[in-house]
Short mmCIF file of N, CA, C and O in Angstrom, two decimals:
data_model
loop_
_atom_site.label_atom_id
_atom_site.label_comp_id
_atom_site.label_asym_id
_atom_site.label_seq_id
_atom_site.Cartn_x
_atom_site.Cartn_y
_atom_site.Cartn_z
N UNK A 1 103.25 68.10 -23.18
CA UNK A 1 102.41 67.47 -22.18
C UNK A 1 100.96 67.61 -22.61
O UNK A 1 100.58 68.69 -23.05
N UNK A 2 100.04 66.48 -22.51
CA UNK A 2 98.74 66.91 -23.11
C UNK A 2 97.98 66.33 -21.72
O UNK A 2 98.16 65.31 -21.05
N UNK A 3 97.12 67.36 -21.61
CA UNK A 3 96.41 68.00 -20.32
C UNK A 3 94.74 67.72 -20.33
O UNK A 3 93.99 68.57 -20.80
N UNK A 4 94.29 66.57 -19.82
CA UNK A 4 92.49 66.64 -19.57
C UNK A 4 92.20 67.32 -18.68
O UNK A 4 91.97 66.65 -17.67
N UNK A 5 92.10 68.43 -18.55
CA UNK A 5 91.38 69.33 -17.21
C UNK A 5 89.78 69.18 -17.35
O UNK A 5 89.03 70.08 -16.99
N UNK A 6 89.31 67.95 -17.92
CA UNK A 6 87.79 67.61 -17.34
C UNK A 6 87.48 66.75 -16.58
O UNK A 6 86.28 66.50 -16.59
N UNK A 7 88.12 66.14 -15.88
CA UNK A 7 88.32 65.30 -14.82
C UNK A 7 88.63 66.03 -13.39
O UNK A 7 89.72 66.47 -13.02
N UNK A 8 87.20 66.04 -12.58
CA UNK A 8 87.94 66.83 -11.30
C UNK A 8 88.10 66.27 -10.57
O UNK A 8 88.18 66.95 -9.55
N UNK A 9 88.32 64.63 -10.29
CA UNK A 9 88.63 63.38 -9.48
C UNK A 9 90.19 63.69 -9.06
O UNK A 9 91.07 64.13 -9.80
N UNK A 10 90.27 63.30 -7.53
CA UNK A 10 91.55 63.55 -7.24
C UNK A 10 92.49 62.51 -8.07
O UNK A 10 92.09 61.41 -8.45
N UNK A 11 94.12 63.15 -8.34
CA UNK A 11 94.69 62.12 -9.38
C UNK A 11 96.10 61.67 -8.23
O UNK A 11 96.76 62.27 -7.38
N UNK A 12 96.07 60.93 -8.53
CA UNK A 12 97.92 60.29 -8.29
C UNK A 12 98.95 60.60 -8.97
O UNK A 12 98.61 60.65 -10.15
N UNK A 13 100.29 60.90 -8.82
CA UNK A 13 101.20 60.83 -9.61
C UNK A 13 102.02 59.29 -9.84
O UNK A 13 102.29 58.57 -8.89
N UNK A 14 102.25 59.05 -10.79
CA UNK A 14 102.67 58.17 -11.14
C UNK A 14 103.76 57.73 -12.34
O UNK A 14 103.31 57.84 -13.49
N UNK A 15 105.07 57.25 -12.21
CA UNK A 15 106.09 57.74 -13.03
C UNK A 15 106.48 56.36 -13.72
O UNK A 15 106.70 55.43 -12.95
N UNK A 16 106.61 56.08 -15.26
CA UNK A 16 107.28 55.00 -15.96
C UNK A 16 108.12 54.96 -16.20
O UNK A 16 108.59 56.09 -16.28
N UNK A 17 109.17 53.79 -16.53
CA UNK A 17 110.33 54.06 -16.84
C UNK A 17 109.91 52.85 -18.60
O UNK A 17 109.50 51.72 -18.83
N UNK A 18 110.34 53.98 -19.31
CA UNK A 18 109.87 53.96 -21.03
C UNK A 18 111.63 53.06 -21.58
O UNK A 18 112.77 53.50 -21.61
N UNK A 19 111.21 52.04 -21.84
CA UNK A 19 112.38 51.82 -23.23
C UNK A 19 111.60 51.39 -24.66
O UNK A 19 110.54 51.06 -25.19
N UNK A 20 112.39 51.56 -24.76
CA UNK A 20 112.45 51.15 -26.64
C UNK A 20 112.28 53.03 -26.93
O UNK A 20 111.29 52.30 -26.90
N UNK A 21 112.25 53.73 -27.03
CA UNK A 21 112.05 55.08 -27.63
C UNK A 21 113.23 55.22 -28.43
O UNK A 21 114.16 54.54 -28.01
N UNK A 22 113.48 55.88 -29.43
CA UNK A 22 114.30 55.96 -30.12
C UNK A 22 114.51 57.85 -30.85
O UNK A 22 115.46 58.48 -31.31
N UNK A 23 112.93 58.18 -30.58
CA UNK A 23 113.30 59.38 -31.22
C UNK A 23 111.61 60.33 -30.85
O UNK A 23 110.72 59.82 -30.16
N UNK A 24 111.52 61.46 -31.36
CA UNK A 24 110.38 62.54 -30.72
C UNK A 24 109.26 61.69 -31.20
O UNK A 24 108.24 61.69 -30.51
N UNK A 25 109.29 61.12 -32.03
CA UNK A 25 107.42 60.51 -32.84
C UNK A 25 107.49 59.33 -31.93
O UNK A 25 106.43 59.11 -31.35
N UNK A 26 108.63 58.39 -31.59
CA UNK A 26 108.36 57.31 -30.28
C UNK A 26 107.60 57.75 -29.08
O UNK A 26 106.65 57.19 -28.54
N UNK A 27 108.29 59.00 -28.71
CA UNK A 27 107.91 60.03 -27.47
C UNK A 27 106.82 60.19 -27.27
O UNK A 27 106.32 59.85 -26.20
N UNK A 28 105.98 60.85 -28.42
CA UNK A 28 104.95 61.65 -29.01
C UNK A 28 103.36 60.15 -28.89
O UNK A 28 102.22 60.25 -28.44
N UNK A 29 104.33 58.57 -29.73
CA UNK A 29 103.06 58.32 -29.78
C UNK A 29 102.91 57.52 -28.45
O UNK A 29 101.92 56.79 -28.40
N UNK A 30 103.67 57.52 -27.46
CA UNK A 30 103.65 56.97 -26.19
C UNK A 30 102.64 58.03 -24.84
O UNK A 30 102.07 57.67 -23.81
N UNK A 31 102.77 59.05 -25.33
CA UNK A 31 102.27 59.84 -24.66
C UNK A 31 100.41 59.94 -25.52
O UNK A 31 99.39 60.00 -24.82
N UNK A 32 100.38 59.93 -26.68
CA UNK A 32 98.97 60.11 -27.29
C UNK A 32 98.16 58.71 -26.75
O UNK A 32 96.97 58.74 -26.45
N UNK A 33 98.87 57.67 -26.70
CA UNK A 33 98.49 56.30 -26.10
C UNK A 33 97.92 56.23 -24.45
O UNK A 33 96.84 56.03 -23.90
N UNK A 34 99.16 56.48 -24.08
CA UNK A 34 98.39 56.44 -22.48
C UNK A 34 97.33 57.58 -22.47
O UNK A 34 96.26 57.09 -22.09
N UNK A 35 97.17 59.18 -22.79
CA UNK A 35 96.38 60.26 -23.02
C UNK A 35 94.50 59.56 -23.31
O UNK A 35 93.46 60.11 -22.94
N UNK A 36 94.59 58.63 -23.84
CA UNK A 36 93.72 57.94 -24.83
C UNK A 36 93.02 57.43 -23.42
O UNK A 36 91.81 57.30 -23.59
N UNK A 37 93.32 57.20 -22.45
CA UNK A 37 92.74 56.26 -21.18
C UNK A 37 91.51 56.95 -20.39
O UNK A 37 91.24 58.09 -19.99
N UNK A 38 91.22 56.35 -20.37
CA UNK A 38 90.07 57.16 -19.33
C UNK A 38 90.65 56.98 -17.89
O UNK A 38 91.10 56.02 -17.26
N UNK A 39 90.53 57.89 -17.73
CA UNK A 39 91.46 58.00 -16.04
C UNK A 39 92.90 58.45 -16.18
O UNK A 39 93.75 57.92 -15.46
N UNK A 40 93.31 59.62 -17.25
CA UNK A 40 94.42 59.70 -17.28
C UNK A 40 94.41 61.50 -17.75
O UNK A 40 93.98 61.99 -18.80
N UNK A 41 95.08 62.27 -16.49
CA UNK A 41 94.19 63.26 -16.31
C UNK A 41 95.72 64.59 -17.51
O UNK A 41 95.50 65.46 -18.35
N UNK A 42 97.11 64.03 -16.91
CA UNK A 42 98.14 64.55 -17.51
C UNK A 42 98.99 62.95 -17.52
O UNK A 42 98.96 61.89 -16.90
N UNK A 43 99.72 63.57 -18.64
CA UNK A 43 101.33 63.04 -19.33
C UNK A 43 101.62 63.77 -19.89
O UNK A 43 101.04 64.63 -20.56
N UNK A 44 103.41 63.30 -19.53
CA UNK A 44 104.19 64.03 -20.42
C UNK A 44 105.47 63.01 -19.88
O UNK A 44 105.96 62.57 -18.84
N UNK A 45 105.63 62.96 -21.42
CA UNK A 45 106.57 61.65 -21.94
C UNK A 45 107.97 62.45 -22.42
O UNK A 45 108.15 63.36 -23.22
N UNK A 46 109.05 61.53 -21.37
CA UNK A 46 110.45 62.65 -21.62
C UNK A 46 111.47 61.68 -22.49
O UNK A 46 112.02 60.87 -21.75
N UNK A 47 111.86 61.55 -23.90
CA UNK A 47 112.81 60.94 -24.09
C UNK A 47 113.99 60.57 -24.16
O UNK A 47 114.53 59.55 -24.58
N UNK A 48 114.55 61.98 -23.48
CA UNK A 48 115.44 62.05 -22.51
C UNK A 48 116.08 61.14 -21.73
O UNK A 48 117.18 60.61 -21.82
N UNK A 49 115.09 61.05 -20.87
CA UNK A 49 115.19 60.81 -19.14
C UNK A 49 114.51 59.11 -19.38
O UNK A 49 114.84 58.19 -18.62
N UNK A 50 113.65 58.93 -20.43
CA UNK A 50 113.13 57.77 -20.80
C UNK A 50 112.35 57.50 -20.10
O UNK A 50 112.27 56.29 -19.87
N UNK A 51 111.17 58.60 -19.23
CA UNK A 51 110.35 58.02 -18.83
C UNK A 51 109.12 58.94 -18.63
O UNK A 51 109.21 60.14 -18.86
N UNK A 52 107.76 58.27 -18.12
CA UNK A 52 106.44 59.07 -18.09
C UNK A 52 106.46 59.53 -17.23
O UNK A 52 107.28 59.16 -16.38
N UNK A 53 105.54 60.62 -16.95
CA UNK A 53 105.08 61.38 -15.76
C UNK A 53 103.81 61.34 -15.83
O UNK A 53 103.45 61.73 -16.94
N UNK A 54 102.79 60.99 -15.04
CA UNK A 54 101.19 61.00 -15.17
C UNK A 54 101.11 61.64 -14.32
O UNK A 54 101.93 61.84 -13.42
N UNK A 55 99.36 62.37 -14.58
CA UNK A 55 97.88 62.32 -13.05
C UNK A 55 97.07 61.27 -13.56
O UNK A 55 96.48 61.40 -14.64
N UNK A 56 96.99 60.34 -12.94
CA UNK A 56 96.02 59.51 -12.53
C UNK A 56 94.87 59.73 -11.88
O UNK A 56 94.73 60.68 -11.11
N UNK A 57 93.77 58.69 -12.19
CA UNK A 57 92.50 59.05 -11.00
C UNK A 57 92.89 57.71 -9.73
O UNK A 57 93.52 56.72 -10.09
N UNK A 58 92.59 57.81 -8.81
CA UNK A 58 93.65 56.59 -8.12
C UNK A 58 93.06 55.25 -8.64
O UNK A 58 93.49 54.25 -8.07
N UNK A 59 92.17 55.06 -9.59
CA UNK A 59 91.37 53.91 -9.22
C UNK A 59 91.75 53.08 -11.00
O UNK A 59 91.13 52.22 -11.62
N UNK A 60 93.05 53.86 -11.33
CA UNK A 60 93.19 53.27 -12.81
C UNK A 60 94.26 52.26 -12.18
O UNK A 60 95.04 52.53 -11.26
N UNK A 61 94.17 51.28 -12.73
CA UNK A 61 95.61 50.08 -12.14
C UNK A 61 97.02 50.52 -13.52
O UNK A 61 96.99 50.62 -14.75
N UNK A 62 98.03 50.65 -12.57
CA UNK A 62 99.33 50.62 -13.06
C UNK A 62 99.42 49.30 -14.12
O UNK A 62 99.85 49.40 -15.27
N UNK A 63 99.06 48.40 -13.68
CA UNK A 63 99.29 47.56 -14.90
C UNK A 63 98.25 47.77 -16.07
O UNK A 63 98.46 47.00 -17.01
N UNK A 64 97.15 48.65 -16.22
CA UNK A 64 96.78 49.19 -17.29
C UNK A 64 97.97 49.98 -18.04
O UNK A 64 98.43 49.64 -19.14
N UNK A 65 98.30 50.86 -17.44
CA UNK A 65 98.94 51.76 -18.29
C UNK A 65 100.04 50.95 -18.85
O UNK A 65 100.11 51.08 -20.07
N UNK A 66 101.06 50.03 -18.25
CA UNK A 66 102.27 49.59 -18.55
C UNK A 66 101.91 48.46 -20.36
O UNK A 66 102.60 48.19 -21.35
N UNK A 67 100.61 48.16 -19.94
CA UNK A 67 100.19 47.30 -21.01
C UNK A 67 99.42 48.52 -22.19
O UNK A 67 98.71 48.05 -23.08
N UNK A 68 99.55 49.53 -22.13
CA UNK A 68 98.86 50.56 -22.73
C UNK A 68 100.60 51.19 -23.11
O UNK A 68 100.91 51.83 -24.11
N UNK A 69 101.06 50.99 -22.57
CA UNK A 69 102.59 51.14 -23.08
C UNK A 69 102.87 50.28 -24.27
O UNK A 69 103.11 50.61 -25.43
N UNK A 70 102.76 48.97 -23.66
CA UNK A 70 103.28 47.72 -24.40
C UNK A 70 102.72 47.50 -25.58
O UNK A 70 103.38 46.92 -26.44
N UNK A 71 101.57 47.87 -25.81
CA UNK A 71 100.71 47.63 -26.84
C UNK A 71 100.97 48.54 -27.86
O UNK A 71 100.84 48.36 -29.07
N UNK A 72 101.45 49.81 -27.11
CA UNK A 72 102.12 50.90 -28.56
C UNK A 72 103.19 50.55 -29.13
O UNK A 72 103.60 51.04 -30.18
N UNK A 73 104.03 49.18 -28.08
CA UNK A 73 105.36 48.84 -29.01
C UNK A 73 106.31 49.17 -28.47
O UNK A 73 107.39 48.93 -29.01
N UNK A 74 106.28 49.75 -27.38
CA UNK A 74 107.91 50.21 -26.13
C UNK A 74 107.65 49.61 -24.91
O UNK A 74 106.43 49.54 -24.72
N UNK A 75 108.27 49.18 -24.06
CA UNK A 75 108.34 48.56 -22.96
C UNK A 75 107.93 49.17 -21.81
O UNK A 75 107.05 49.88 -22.28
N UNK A 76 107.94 49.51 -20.06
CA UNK A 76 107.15 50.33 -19.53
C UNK A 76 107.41 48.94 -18.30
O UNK A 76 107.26 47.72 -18.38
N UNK A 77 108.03 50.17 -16.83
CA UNK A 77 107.77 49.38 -15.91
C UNK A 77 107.65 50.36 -14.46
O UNK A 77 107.40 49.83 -13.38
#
């Protein structure tokens, strides 16, 4: 899970459901991607379960992230 604790804006939780993953470096660069956002306070990307777990700041739109998904190359809804 990679953690911005410099953000003291209240966050949202907010959960994806990840396909296309195939293996830990899919996992890994899905989680360094959304991490990358401004307004994105925790993730942690399960490939497992096939899906994200965020903190959000409330004011990031869900369809940012899903296209911040899409753009790494895995799907996201």
């Amino acid at each position: 899970m990679l953690d911005r604790t410099d953000s003291p804006a209240p966050s949202d939780s907010v959960t994806l459901d990840i396909s296309g993953m195939t293996c830990a470096a899919c996992a890994g660069r899905v989680e360094r991607a959304l991490a990358k956002l401004p307004g994105v306070a925790e993730v942690a990307v399960n490939l497992a379960l096939e899906r994200a777990d965020l903190k959000v700041s409330p004011d990031i739109p869900i369809a940012k992230l899903v296209e911040t998904v899409e753009d790494a190359g895995y799907g996201a809804v």
